[in-house]
mmCIF file of C-alpha atoms in Angstrom:
data_model
loop_
_atom_site.group_PDB
_atom_site.id
_atom_site.type_symbol
_atom_site.label_atom_id
_atom_site.label_comp_id
_atom_site.label_asym_id
_atom_site.label_seq_id
_atom_site.Cartn_x
_atom_site.Cartn_y
_atom_site.Cartn_z
ATOM 1 C CA UNK L 1 64.556 -117.543 -115.038
ATOM 2 C CA UNK L 2 62.209 -116.289 -112.435
ATOM 3 C CA UNK L 3 60.362 -113.089 -113.430
ATOM 4 C CA UNK L 4 58.114 -110.931 -111.338
ATOM 5 C CA UNK L 5 56.011 -108.683 -113.437
ATOM 6 C CA UNK L 6 53.977 -105.797 -112.271
ATOM 7 C CA UNK L 7 51.119 -103.926 -113.848
ATOM 8 C CA UNK L 8 50.529 -101.351 -114.731
ATOM 9 C CA UNK L 9 53.892 -99.774 -115.498
ATOM 10 C CA UNK L 10 52.759 -96.265 -115.131
ATOM 11 C CA UNK L 11 49.524 -94.927 -113.516
ATOM 12 C CA UNK L 12 48.333 -91.337 -113.313
ATOM 13 C CA UNK L 13 45.615 -90.669 -110.924
ATOM 14 C CA UNK L 14 43.780 -87.494 -109.606
ATOM 15 C CA UNK L 15 44.317 -86.877 -105.919
ATOM 16 C CA UNK L 16 41.755 -88.675 -104.022
ATOM 17 C CA UNK L 17 41.289 -91.537 -106.440
ATOM 18 C CA UNK L 18 42.191 -95.022 -105.590
ATOM 19 C CA UNK L 19 45.208 -97.011 -107.138
ATOM 20 C CA UNK L 20 46.092 -100.603 -107.415
ATOM 21 C CA UNK L 21 49.395 -102.258 -108.509
ATOM 22 C CA UNK L 22 49.441 -105.853 -109.329
ATOM 23 C CA UNK L 23 52.494 -108.292 -108.917
ATOM 24 C CA UNK L 24 52.561 -111.593 -110.710
ATOM 25 C CA UNK L 25 55.062 -114.423 -110.687
ATOM 26 C CA UNK L 26 55.551 -117.321 -112.963
ATOM 27 C CA UNK L 27 56.459 -119.617 -110.013
ATOM 28 C CA UNK L 28 55.165 -119.870 -106.384
ATOM 29 C CA UNK L 29 56.522 -117.265 -104.304
ATOM 30 C CA UNK L 30 57.851 -118.134 -100.829
ATOM 31 C CA UNK L 31 57.033 -114.695 -99.574
ATOM 32 C CA UNK L 32 56.604 -111.126 -101.031
ATOM 33 C CA UNK L 33 57.624 -107.732 -99.885
ATOM 34 C CA UNK L 34 56.542 -104.394 -101.078
ATOM 35 C CA UNK L 35 58.926 -101.389 -101.301
ATOM 36 C CA UNK L 36 58.261 -97.661 -102.354
ATOM 37 C CA UNK L 37 60.943 -95.706 -104.054
ATOM 38 C CA UNK L 38 60.531 -91.892 -104.267
ATOM 39 C CA UNK L 39 61.928 -90.033 -107.221
ATOM 40 C CA UNK L 40 65.564 -89.884 -106.771
ATOM 41 C CA UNK L 41 65.520 -91.994 -103.532
ATOM 42 C CA UNK L 42 66.131 -95.449 -102.692
ATOM 43 C CA UNK L 43 63.674 -98.262 -101.922
ATOM 44 C CA UNK L 44 61.988 -98.211 -98.598
ATOM 45 C CA UNK L 45 60.378 -101.372 -97.193
ATOM 46 C CA UNK L 46 56.687 -101.146 -96.677
ATOM 47 C CA UNK L 47 55.628 -104.656 -95.749
ATOM 48 C CA UNK L 48 56.121 -108.484 -96.136
ATOM 49 C CA UNK L 49 53.439 -110.964 -96.747
ATOM 50 C CA UNK L 50 54.040 -114.608 -96.085
ATOM 51 C CA UNK L 51 50.803 -116.560 -95.825
ATOM 52 C CA UNK L 52 48.452 -117.671 -98.732
ATOM 53 C CA UNK L 53 45.554 -115.241 -98.844
ATOM 54 C CA UNK L 54 47.084 -112.984 -96.399
ATOM 55 C CA UNK L 55 45.700 -109.388 -96.268
ATOM 56 C CA UNK L 56 47.425 -106.600 -94.215
ATOM 57 C CA UNK L 57 46.601 -102.822 -94.102
ATOM 58 C CA UNK L 58 48.770 -99.803 -93.279
ATOM 59 C CA UNK L 59 46.376 -96.800 -92.948
ATOM 60 C CA UNK L 60 45.350 -96.120 -96.620
ATOM 61 C CA UNK L 61 47.408 -98.992 -97.928
ATOM 62 C CA UNK L 62 46.054 -102.600 -98.408
ATOM 63 C CA UNK L 63 48.353 -105.541 -99.242
ATOM 64 C CA UNK L 64 47.175 -108.730 -100.400
ATOM 65 C CA UNK L 65 48.910 -112.086 -101.165
ATOM 66 C CA UNK L 66 47.066 -114.577 -103.585
ATOM 67 C CA UNK L 67 45.736 -117.872 -102.534
ATOM 68 C CA UNK L 68 48.069 -119.611 -104.758
ATOM 69 C CA UNK L 69 50.957 -117.291 -103.791
ATOM 70 C CA UNK L 70 51.714 -116.436 -107.357
ATOM 71 C CA UNK L 71 50.413 -112.853 -107.149
ATOM 72 C CA UNK L 72 50.087 -109.853 -104.870
ATOM 73 C CA UNK L 73 48.547 -106.487 -105.009
ATOM 74 C CA UNK L 74 48.854 -103.138 -103.333
ATOM 75 C CA UNK L 75 45.840 -100.941 -103.132
ATOM 76 C CA UNK L 76 46.070 -97.178 -102.191
ATOM 77 C CA UNK L 77 42.726 -95.619 -101.064
ATOM 78 C CA UNK L 78 42.152 -91.905 -101.856
ATOM 79 C CA UNK L 79 45.771 -91.194 -103.053
ATOM 80 C CA UNK L 80 47.537 -88.212 -101.939
ATOM 81 C CA UNK L 81 50.464 -86.268 -103.608
ATOM 82 C CA UNK L 82 52.797 -87.856 -101.047
ATOM 83 C CA UNK L 83 52.009 -91.256 -102.580
ATOM 84 C CA UNK L 84 54.192 -90.401 -105.705
ATOM 85 C CA UNK L 85 56.820 -92.766 -106.314
ATOM 86 C CA UNK L 86 57.583 -96.212 -107.810
ATOM 87 C CA UNK L 87 56.222 -99.144 -106.004
ATOM 88 C CA UNK L 88 58.090 -102.469 -106.233
ATOM 89 C CA UNK L 89 57.141 -105.977 -105.140
ATOM 90 C CA UNK L 90 60.059 -108.211 -104.344
ATOM 91 C CA UNK L 91 60.154 -112.021 -104.023
ATOM 92 C CA UNK L 92 62.509 -112.732 -101.095
ATOM 93 C CA UNK L 93 63.836 -116.285 -101.487
ATOM 94 C CA UNK L 94 66.212 -117.963 -99.087
ATOM 95 C CA UNK L 95 69.200 -115.838 -99.855
ATOM 96 C CA UNK L 96 68.451 -113.092 -102.583
ATOM 97 C CA UNK L 97 65.618 -110.893 -103.680
ATOM 98 C CA UNK L 98 64.016 -110.591 -106.957
ATOM 99 C CA UNK L 99 62.380 -107.321 -107.676
ATOM 100 C CA UNK L 100 59.257 -106.815 -109.604
ATOM 101 C CA UNK L 101 59.189 -104.402 -112.742
ATOM 102 C CA UNK L 102 57.695 -101.648 -110.662
ATOM 103 C CA UNK L 103 54.596 -99.461 -110.939
ATOM 104 C CA UNK L 104 55.328 -95.605 -111.164
ATOM 105 C CA UNK L 105 52.500 -93.572 -109.630
ATOM 106 C CA UNK L 106 51.864 -89.949 -110.402
ATOM 107 C CA UNK L 107 49.231 -88.182 -108.451
ATOM 108 C CA UNK L 108 47.801 -85.110 -109.953
ATOM 109 C CA UNK L 109 46.649 -82.428 -107.414
ATOM 110 C CA UNK M 1 66.383 -97.351 -87.140
ATOM 111 C CA UNK M 2 68.680 -99.462 -89.391
ATOM 112 C CA UNK M 3 70.811 -97.179 -91.432
ATOM 113 C CA UNK M 4 72.944 -98.111 -94.458
ATOM 114 C CA UNK M 5 75.250 -95.436 -95.989
ATOM 115 C CA UNK M 6 76.916 -95.394 -99.327
ATOM 116 C CA UNK M 7 79.889 -93.418 -100.562
ATOM 117 C CA UNK M 8 80.249 -91.529 -102.767
ATOM 118 C CA UNK M 9 76.709 -90.457 -103.594
ATOM 119 C CA UNK M 10 77.737 -89.291 -107.062
ATOM 120 C CA UNK M 11 80.925 -89.910 -109.039
ATOM 121 C CA UNK M 12 81.916 -88.839 -112.530
ATOM 122 C CA UNK M 13 84.938 -90.434 -113.977
ATOM 123 C CA UNK M 14 86.788 -90.853 -117.289
ATOM 124 C CA UNK M 15 86.419 -93.928 -119.346
ATOM 125 C CA UNK M 16 88.984 -96.532 -118.298
ATOM 126 C CA UNK M 17 89.481 -95.641 -114.705
ATOM 127 C CA UNK M 18 88.244 -97.677 -111.624
ATOM 128 C CA UNK M 19 85.689 -96.573 -109.285
ATOM 129 C CA UNK M 20 85.246 -97.883 -105.717
ATOM 130 C CA UNK M 21 81.755 -97.589 -104.024
ATOM 131 C CA UNK M 22 81.503 -98.255 -100.285
ATOM 132 C CA UNK M 23 78.432 -99.613 -98.457
ATOM 133 C CA UNK M 24 78.195 -99.557 -94.745
ATOM 134 C CA UNK M 25 75.676 -100.581 -92.180
ATOM 135 C CA UNK M 26 75.957 -97.988 -89.543
ATOM 136 C CA UNK M 27 74.171 -99.530 -86.504
ATOM 137 C CA UNK M 28 73.938 -103.338 -87.248
ATOM 138 C CA UNK M 29 75.904 -106.077 -88.343
ATOM 139 C CA UNK M 30 75.212 -107.639 -91.840
ATOM 140 C CA UNK M 31 76.387 -110.886 -92.906
ATOM 141 C CA UNK M 32 74.825 -110.379 -96.208
ATOM 142 C CA UNK M 33 74.899 -107.324 -98.429
ATOM 143 C CA UNK M 34 73.399 -107.052 -101.851
ATOM 144 C CA UNK M 35 74.420 -104.889 -104.763
ATOM 145 C CA UNK M 36 71.870 -103.675 -107.326
ATOM 146 C CA UNK M 37 71.995 -101.766 -110.535
ATOM 147 C CA UNK M 38 69.191 -99.539 -111.495
ATOM 148 C CA UNK M 39 68.701 -97.866 -114.808
ATOM 149 C CA UNK M 40 66.589 -94.816 -115.166
ATOM 150 C CA UNK M 41 62.968 -95.638 -114.762
ATOM 151 C CA UNK M 42 63.598 -99.378 -114.320
ATOM 152 C CA UNK M 43 63.679 -101.852 -111.720
ATOM 153 C CA UNK M 44 66.521 -102.994 -109.391
ATOM 154 C CA UNK M 45 68.640 -105.596 -111.053
ATOM 155 C CA UNK M 46 70.562 -107.792 -108.532
ATOM 156 C CA UNK M 47 74.353 -108.012 -109.457
ATOM 157 C CA UNK M 48 75.750 -110.036 -106.732
ATOM 158 C CA UNK M 49 75.271 -111.198 -103.190
ATOM 159 C CA UNK M 50 78.163 -110.333 -100.872
ATOM 160 C CA UNK M 51 78.707 -112.527 -97.789
ATOM 161 C CA UNK M 52 81.187 -111.407 -95.167
ATOM 162 C CA UNK M 53 84.501 -113.356 -95.395
ATOM 163 C CA UNK M 54 83.728 -115.243 -98.513
ATOM 164 C CA UNK M 55 83.477 -114.717 -102.244
ATOM 165 C CA UNK M 56 80.419 -112.950 -103.697
ATOM 166 C CA UNK M 57 77.787 -114.754 -105.553
ATOM 167 C CA UNK M 58 77.270 -113.023 -108.936
ATOM 168 C CA UNK M 59 74.029 -113.156 -110.922
ATOM 169 C CA UNK M 60 74.250 -114.515 -114.371
ATOM 170 C CA UNK M 61 75.429 -111.978 -116.940
ATOM 171 C CA UNK M 62 77.492 -109.968 -114.413
ATOM 172 C CA UNK M 63 81.169 -110.034 -115.064
ATOM 173 C CA UNK M 64 82.886 -110.713 -111.741
ATOM 174 C CA UNK M 65 86.276 -109.301 -112.926
ATOM 175 C CA UNK M 66 84.475 -106.086 -113.968
ATOM 176 C CA UNK M 67 82.551 -105.557 -110.876
ATOM 177 C CA UNK M 68 84.822 -106.564 -107.854
ATOM 178 C CA UNK M 69 83.023 -107.097 -104.531
ATOM 179 C CA UNK M 70 84.783 -107.216 -101.239
ATOM 180 C CA UNK M 71 82.900 -107.850 -97.989
ATOM 181 C CA UNK M 72 85.792 -107.365 -95.388
ATOM 182 C CA UNK M 73 83.690 -106.936 -92.339
ATOM 183 C CA UNK M 74 80.187 -107.279 -90.968
ATOM 184 C CA UNK M 75 79.703 -103.647 -91.610
ATOM 185 C CA UNK M 76 81.425 -102.905 -94.854
ATOM 186 C CA UNK M 77 80.988 -104.064 -98.448
ATOM 187 C CA UNK M 78 82.784 -102.578 -101.561
ATOM 188 C CA UNK M 79 82.006 -102.441 -105.176
ATOM 189 C CA UNK M 80 84.727 -101.670 -107.552
ATOM 190 C CA UNK M 81 83.863 -100.932 -111.110
ATOM 191 C CA UNK M 82 87.027 -101.601 -113.011
ATOM 192 C CA UNK M 83 87.952 -100.035 -116.369
ATOM 193 C CA UNK M 84 84.791 -98.192 -116.397
ATOM 194 C CA UNK M 85 82.985 -97.494 -119.591
ATOM 195 C CA UNK M 86 80.077 -95.152 -120.526
ATOM 196 C CA UNK M 87 77.571 -98.293 -120.503
ATOM 197 C CA UNK M 88 78.595 -98.773 -116.894
ATOM 198 C CA UNK M 89 76.778 -95.419 -116.064
ATOM 199 C CA UNK M 90 74.086 -96.206 -113.722
ATOM 200 C CA UNK M 91 72.655 -95.835 -110.288
ATOM 201 C CA UNK M 92 74.250 -98.505 -107.905
ATOM 202 C CA UNK M 93 72.492 -99.330 -104.696
ATOM 203 C CA UNK M 94 73.497 -101.637 -101.946
ATOM 204 C CA UNK M 95 71.411 -103.293 -99.262
ATOM 205 C CA UNK M 96 72.115 -105.000 -96.114
ATOM 206 C CA UNK M 97 70.348 -107.766 -94.255
ATOM 207 C CA UNK M 98 70.889 -107.789 -90.662
ATOM 208 C CA UNK M 99 72.871 -110.594 -88.998
ATOM 209 C CA UNK M 100 69.897 -111.685 -86.718
ATOM 210 C CA UNK M 101 67.275 -110.591 -84.379
ATOM 211 C CA UNK M 102 66.775 -107.185 -86.081
ATOM 212 C CA UNK M 103 63.419 -106.389 -87.259
ATOM 213 C CA UNK M 104 60.247 -108.598 -87.444
ATOM 214 C CA UNK M 105 60.985 -109.827 -91.034
ATOM 215 C CA UNK M 106 63.500 -111.028 -93.527
ATOM 216 C CA UNK M 107 64.057 -107.259 -94.284
ATOM 217 C CA UNK M 108 66.936 -105.534 -96.150
ATOM 218 C CA UNK M 109 67.848 -102.029 -95.575
ATOM 219 C CA UNK M 110 68.938 -100.006 -98.646
ATOM 220 C CA UNK M 111 71.594 -97.477 -98.938
ATOM 221 C CA UNK M 112 70.855 -94.073 -100.643
ATOM 222 C CA UNK M 113 72.555 -95.238 -103.855
ATOM 223 C CA UNK M 114 75.633 -94.148 -105.968
ATOM 224 C CA UNK M 115 75.031 -92.369 -109.271
ATOM 225 C CA UNK M 116 77.917 -93.261 -111.537
ATOM 226 C CA UNK M 117 78.545 -91.320 -114.695
ATOM 227 C CA UNK M 118 81.434 -92.616 -116.895
ATOM 228 C CA UNK M 119 82.470 -89.911 -119.548
#
């Protein structure tokens, strides 16, 4: 079945360093969403990407959709301790969502 | 904003009992609700898609007689874990997709989750 893999699985960074998580699919994605889940919390929607090669920014976060629509990335510039959590990508098909394996980010102060 | 509630937030039960979890969209109508299961430090695994007024669609490997889903109204879906066993212990999260015209995207709103512990 369809799988959406994310790398890395874990990432520890010093506060102020940049962070990137990559989302890769074995099939072409119709669109991709990104979510953040804080420890003990539930996923919170960050953004959706639809177009091939699309790039969107939210303050220190930059989201990119690959040209072939098989991969996506989330880049955080100058991480802060509030960025701690697990970041999931999700492929949103016509009726259901397939979540990536997630990347857990720890930010060391 | 769009709010989804879940009740209870935590439940501890004995093996063999049944547990019902409610998922409510508080300020919007949801024709579709999703039920996920999340093991510690793992991703969300879609269990089933619940559509108002019709039978739920279960993902492969999910026992429909074990996890009963009812979507009785546009704001309420329930998941009942029947004859629970310790291996059913997990974090169960629901999400709801608005009926229409809410939000700019094909967005789903998540409930806070229910942590089930089966002794």
